[in-house]
Coordinates of C-alpha atoms and ligand atoms in Angstrom, one line a residue:
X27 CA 0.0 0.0 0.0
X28 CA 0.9 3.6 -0.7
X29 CA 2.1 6.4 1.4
X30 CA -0.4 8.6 1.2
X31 CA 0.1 12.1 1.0
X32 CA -2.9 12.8 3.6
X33 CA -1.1 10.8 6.3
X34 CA 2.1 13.1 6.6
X35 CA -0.4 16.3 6.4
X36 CA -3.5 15.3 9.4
X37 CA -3.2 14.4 12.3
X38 CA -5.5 11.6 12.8
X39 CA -5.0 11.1 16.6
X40 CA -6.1 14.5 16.8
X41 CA -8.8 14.6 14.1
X42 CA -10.6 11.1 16.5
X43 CA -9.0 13.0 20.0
X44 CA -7.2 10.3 21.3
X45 CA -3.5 9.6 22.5
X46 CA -1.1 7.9 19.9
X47 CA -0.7 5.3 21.9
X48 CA -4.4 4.9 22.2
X49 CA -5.9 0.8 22.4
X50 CA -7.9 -0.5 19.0
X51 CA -11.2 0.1 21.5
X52 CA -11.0 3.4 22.5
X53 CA -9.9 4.3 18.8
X54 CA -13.4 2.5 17.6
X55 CA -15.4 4.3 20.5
X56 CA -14.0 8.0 20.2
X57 CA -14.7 7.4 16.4
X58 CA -18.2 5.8 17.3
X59 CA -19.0 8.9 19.6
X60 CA -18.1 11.7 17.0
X61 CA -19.5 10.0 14.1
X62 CA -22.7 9.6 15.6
X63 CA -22.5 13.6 16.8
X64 CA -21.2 14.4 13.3
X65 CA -23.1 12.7 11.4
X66 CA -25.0 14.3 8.4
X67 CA -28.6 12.9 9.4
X68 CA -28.3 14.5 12.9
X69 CA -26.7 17.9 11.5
X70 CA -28.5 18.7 8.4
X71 CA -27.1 21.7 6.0
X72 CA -23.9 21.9 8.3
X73 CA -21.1 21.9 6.6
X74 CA -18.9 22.1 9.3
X75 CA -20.4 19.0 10.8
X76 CA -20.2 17.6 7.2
X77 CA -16.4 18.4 7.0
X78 CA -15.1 17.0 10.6
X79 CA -17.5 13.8 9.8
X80 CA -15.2 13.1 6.3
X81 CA -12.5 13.4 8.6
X82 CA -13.9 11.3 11.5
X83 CA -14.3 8.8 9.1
X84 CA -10.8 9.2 6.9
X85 CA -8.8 9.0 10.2
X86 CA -11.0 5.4 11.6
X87 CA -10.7 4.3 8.1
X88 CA -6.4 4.0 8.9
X89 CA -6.7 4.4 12.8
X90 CA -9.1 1.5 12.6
X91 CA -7.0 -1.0 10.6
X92 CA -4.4 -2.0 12.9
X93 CA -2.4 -2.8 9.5
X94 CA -2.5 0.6 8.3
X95 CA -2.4 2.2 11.5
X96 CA 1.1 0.7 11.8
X97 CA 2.2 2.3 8.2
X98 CA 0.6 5.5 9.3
X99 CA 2.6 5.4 12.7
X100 CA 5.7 4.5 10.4
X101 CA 5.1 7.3 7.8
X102 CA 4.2 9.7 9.9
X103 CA 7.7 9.1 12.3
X104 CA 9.8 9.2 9.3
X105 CA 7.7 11.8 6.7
X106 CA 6.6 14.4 9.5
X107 CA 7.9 17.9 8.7
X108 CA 8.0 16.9 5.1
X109 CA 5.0 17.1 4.0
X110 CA 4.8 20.7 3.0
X111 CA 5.9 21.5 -0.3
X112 CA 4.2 18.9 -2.2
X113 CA 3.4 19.4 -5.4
X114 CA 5.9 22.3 -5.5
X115 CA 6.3 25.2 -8.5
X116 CA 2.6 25.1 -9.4
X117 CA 1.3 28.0 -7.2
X118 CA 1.8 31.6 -7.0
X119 CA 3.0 33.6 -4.4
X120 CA 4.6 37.0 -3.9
X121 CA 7.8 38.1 -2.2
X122 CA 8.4 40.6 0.7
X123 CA 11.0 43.3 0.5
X124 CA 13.5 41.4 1.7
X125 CA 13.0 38.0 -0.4
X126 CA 10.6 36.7 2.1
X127 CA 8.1 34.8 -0.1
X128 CA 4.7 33.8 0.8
X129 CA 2.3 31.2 -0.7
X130 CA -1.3 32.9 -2.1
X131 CA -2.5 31.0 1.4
X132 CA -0.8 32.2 3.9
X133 CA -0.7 35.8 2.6
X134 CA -4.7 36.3 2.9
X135 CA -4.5 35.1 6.5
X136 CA -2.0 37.2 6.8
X137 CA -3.9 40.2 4.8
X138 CA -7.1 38.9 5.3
X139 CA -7.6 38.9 2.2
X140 CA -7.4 42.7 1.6
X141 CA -5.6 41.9 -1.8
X142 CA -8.6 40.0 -3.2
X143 CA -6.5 37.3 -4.6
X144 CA -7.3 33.6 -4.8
X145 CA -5.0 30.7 -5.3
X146 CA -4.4 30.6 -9.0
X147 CA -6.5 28.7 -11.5
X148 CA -3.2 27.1 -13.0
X149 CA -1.0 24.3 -11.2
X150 CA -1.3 21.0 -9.8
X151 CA -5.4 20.5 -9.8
X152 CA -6.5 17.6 -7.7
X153 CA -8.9 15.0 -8.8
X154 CA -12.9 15.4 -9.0
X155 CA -14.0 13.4 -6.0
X156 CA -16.3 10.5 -6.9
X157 CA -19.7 8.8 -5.3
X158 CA -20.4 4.8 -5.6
X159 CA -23.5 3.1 -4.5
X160 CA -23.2 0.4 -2.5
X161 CA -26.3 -2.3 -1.6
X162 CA -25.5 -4.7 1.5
X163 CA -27.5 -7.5 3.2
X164 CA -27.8 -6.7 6.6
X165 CA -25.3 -9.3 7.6
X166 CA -23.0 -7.7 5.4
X167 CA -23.3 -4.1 7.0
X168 CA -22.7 -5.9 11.1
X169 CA -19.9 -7.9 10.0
X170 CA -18.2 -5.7 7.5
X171 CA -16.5 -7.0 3.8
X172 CA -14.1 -6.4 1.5
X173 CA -16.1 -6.0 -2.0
X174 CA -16.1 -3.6 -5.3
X175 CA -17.6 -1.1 -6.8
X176 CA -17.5 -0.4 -10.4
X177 CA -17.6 3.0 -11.5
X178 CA -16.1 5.0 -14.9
X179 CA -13.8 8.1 -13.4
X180 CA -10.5 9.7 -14.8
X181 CA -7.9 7.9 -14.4
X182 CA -4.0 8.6 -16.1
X183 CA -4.1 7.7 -19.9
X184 CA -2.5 4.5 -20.6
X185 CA -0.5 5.8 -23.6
X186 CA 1.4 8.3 -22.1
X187 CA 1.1 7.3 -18.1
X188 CA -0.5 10.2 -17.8
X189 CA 2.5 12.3 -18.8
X190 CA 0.2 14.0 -21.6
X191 CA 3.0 13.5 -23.8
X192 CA 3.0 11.0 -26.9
X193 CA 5.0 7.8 -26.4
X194 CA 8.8 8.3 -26.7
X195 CA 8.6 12.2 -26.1
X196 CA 8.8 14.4 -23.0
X197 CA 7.9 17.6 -21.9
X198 CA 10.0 20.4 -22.3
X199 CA 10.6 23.0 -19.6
X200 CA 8.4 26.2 -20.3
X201 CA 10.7 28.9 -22.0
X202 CA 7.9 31.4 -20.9
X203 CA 8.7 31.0 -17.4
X204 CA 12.1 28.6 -17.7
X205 CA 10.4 26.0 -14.9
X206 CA 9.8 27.9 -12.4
X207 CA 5.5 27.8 -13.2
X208 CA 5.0 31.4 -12.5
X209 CA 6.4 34.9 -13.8
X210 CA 6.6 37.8 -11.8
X211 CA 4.6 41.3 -12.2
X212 CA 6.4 44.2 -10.2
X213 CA 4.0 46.5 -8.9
X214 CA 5.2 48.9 -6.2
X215 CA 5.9 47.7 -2.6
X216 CA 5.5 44.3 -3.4
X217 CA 6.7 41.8 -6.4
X218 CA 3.5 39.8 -7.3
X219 CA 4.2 36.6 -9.2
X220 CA 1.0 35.0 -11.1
X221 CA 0.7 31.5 -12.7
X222 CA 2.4 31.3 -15.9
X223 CA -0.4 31.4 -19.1
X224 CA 2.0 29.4 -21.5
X225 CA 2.3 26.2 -18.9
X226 CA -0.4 27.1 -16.6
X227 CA 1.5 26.8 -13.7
X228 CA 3.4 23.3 -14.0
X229 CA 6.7 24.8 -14.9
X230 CA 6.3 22.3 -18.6
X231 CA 5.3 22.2 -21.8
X232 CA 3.8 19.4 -24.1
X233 CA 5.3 19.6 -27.6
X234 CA 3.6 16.5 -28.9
X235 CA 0.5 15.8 -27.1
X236 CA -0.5 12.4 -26.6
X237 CA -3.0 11.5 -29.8
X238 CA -4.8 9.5 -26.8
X239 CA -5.6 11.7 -24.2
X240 CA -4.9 15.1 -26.1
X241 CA -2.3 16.2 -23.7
X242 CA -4.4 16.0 -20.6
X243 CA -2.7 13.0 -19.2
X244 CA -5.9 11.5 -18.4
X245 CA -8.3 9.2 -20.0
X246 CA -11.7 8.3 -19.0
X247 CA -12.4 4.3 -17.9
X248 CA -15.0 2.0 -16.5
X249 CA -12.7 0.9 -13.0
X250 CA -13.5 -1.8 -10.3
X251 CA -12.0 -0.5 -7.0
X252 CA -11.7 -3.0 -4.0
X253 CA -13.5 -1.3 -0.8
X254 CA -12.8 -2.6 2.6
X255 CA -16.4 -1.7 4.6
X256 CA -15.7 -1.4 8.3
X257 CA -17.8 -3.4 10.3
X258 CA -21.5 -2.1 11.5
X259 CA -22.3 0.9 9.2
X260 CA -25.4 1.9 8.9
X261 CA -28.0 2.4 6.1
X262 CA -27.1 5.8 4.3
X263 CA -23.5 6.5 5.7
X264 CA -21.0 7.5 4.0
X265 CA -17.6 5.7 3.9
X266 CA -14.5 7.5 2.5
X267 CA -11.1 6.4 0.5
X268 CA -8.7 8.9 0.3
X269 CA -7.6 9.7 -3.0
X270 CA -9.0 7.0 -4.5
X271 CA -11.5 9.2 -6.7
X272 CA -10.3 11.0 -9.9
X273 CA -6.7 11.3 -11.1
X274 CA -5.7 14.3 -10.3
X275 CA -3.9 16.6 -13.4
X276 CA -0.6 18.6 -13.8
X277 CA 1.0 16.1 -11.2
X278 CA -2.3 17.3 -8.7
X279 CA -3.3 14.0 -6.2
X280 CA -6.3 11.8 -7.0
X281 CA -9.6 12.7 -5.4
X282 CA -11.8 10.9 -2.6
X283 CA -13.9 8.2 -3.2
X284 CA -17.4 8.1 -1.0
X285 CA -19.2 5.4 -0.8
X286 CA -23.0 5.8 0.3
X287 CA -23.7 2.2 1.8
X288 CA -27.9 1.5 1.7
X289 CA -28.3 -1.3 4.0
X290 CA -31.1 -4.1 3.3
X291 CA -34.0 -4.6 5.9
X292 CA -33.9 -7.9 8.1
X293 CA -36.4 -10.2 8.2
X294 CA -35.6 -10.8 11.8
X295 CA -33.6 -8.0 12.8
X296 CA -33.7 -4.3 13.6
X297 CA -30.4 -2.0 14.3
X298 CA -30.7 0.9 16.5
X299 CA -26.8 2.0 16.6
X300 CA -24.5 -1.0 17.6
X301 CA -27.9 -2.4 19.8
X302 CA -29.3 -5.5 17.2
X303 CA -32.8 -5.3 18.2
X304 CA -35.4 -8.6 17.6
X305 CA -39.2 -10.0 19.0
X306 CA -39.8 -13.1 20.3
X307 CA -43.2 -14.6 20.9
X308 CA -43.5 -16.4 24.3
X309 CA -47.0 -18.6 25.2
X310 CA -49.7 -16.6 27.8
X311 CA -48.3 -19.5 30.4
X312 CA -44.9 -18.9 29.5
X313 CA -45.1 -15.3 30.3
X314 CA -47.0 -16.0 33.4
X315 CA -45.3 -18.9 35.0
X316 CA -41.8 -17.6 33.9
X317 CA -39.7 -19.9 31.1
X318 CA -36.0 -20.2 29.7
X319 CA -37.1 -19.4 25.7
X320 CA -34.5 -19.0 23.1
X321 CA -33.7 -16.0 21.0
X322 CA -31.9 -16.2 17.6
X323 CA -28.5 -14.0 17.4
X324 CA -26.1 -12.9 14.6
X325 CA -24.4 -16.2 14.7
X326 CA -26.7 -18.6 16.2
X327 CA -29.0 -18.2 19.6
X328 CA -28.9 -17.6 22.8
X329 CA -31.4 -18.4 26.0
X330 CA -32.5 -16.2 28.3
X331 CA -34.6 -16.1 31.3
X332 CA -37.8 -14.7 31.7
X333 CA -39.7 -14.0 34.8
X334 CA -42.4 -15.0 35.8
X335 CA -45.5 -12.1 35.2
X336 CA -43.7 -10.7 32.5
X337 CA -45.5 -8.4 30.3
X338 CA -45.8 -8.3 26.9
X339 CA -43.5 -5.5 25.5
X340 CA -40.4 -5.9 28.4
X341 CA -37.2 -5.5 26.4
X342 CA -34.7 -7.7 27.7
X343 CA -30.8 -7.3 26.8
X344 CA -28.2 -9.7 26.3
X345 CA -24.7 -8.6 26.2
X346 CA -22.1 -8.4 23.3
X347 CA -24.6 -9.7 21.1
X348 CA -25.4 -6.8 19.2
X349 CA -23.0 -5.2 16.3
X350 CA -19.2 -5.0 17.0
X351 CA -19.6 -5.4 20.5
X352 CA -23.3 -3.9 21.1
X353 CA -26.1 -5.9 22.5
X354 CA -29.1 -7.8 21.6
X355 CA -32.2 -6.0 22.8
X356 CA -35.3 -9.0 23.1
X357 CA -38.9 -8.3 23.0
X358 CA -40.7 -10.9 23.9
X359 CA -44.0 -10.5 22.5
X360 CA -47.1 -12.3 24.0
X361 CA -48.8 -14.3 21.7
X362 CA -52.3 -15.0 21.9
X363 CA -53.2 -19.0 19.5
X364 CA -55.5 -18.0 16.3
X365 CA -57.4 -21.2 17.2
X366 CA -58.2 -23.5 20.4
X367 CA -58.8 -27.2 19.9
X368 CA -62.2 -28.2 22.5
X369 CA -59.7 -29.0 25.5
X370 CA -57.8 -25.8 25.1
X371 CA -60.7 -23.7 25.1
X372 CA -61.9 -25.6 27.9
X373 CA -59.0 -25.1 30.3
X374 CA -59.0 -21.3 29.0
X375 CA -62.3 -20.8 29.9
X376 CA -61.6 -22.3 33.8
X377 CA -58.5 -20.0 33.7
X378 CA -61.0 -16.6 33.1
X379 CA -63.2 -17.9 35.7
X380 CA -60.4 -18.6 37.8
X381 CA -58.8 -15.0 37.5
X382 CA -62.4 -13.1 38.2
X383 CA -63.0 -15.2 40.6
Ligands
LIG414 ZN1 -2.2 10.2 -23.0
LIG415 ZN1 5.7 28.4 -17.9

């Protein structure tokens, strides 16, 4: 698997608030927490919300695979510090008396914005994020799976390897702007530089486009990307993979992939968050007198006990037997026989006496 860029640039300890050296369980509840606070349902039109939740969910996508939580540790105790600069020459800037140079960025922070200027058009562009459907059984959403989805997205030409050159050529550097993807305008106090027009930014020229892909590097295909679905999501979320959307262009990084999982009914069973909810009938006498009966889980069943004078409707939970690690909430439900063979409706009718009596 690929170091990705994201992991040397967020802090995903800090995005799910816990320690680095936090267990696999408290990772899996501080991300349970915040996603159900952040999620979209509960925080309609909040884009704020709607932001922290994509990163709730980037950080316990890596956090939450011990595997890749162990190449993120790796990455980030080698990469940290380095991450800036990626992408390099692409954006615009301006320099300070004194050759202090700024990016586009930092200077509106810094400005607030006074100068009205945006990060330039040209440069590195990162890929369109993408959305997939994906239908599950409900089994499938409690236990997780790895599966596909198929989808046609940009993804770097085959001809040129998304070099936008033709096979057996190579971009030349940009005499406009000799590399360096921007040329400078000097306007009083300060020397603005903007993106160069010739390149657009990327510091290159294509002499001889790719006959493919036209010089744009990127080609449009039918793909089939494997998904790994964590464990107990529910109907409607959202699950992202980072940069696993669009290629990106001019040497810009791929975009997101989100995957909007629409979870089947049970015929059995109901979720309400990690709880697995179900109904079981139990007899008039059995409700009464008080009986062992038998519920059916995810795997198999369990027994449980019910009092005697139990009413119809009592919710009874069973521990751990719910979705990663919630319970199994019981109904038991008292059922009443459609028909009564002569005996039954005999003894019935002694009971009704019996309880006016
Ligand atoms: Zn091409
Ligand atoms: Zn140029």
């Amino acid at each position: 698997m690929a170091v990705q860029r994201e992991w040397l640039e967020k802090d995903y300890y800090q995005v799910l608030d816990v320690p680095s050296t936090a267990s696999e369980k408290d990772v899996t509840s501080a991300y349970r927490k915040l996603a159900k606070k952040l999620h979209p349902d509960a925080n309609p039109n909040d884009r704020t919300a709607e932001e922290r939740f994509k990163d709730v969910s980037a950080a316990y996508d890596v956090l939450g695979d011990p595997a890749k939580r162990k190449e993120y540790d790796e990455a980030r105790r080698l990469g940290v510090g380095a991450g800036r600069g990626f992408g390099g020459g692409g954006s615009g800037g301006f320099s300070a008396p004194g050759g202090m140079r700024f990016d586009y960025t930092d200077l509106s922070d810094l400005l607030g914005g006074a100068f009205g200027r945006r990060k330039p058009a040209g440069g590195p562009k990162k890929g369109a994020d993408l959305e997939a459907e994906l239908h599950l059984s409900f089994a499938e959403a409690v236990s997780g799976l790895e599966t596909s989805v198929n989808l046609t997205s940009d993804v770097a030409c085959g001809m040129c390897s998304g070099s936008g050159s033709a096979p057996g050529t190579s971009p030349v550097i940009c005499g406009t702007c000799g590399s360096r993807g921007v040329i400078d305008d000097n306007q009083g106090l300060f020397g603005f530089s903007r993106p160069c027009p010739s390149c657009k930014g990327t510091g290159m020229r294509i002499e001889t486009p790719c006959p493919t892909c036209a010089g744009s590097g990127v080609a449009r295909k039918p793909r089939r990307i494997k998904v790994r679905i964590p464990a107990g999501v529910q109907d409607g979320q959202r699950v992202v993979f980072k940069q696993r959307g669009d290629a990106g262009r001019d040497g810009g990084p791929p975009g997101d992939l989100f995957v909007r999982v629409h979870v089947a009914p049970d015929g059995r069973f109901g979720r309400s968050g990690d709880d697995l909810t179900v109904t079981v009938p139990v007899s008039f006498a059995d409700a009464a007198l008080g009986a062992t009966v038998s519920a059916p889980t995810m795997e198999g069943t369990v027994t449980l006990r019910v009092p005697p004078g139990t009413p119809t409707g009592r919710t009874f939970r069973v521990k751990g037997k719910g979705v990663k690690g919630g319970d199994l909430l019981v109904t038991v439900e008292v059922a009443v026989p459609r028909t009564l063979t002569d005996e039954q409706r005999h003894l019935v009718e002694q009971l009704r006496k019996a309880l006016e009596a």
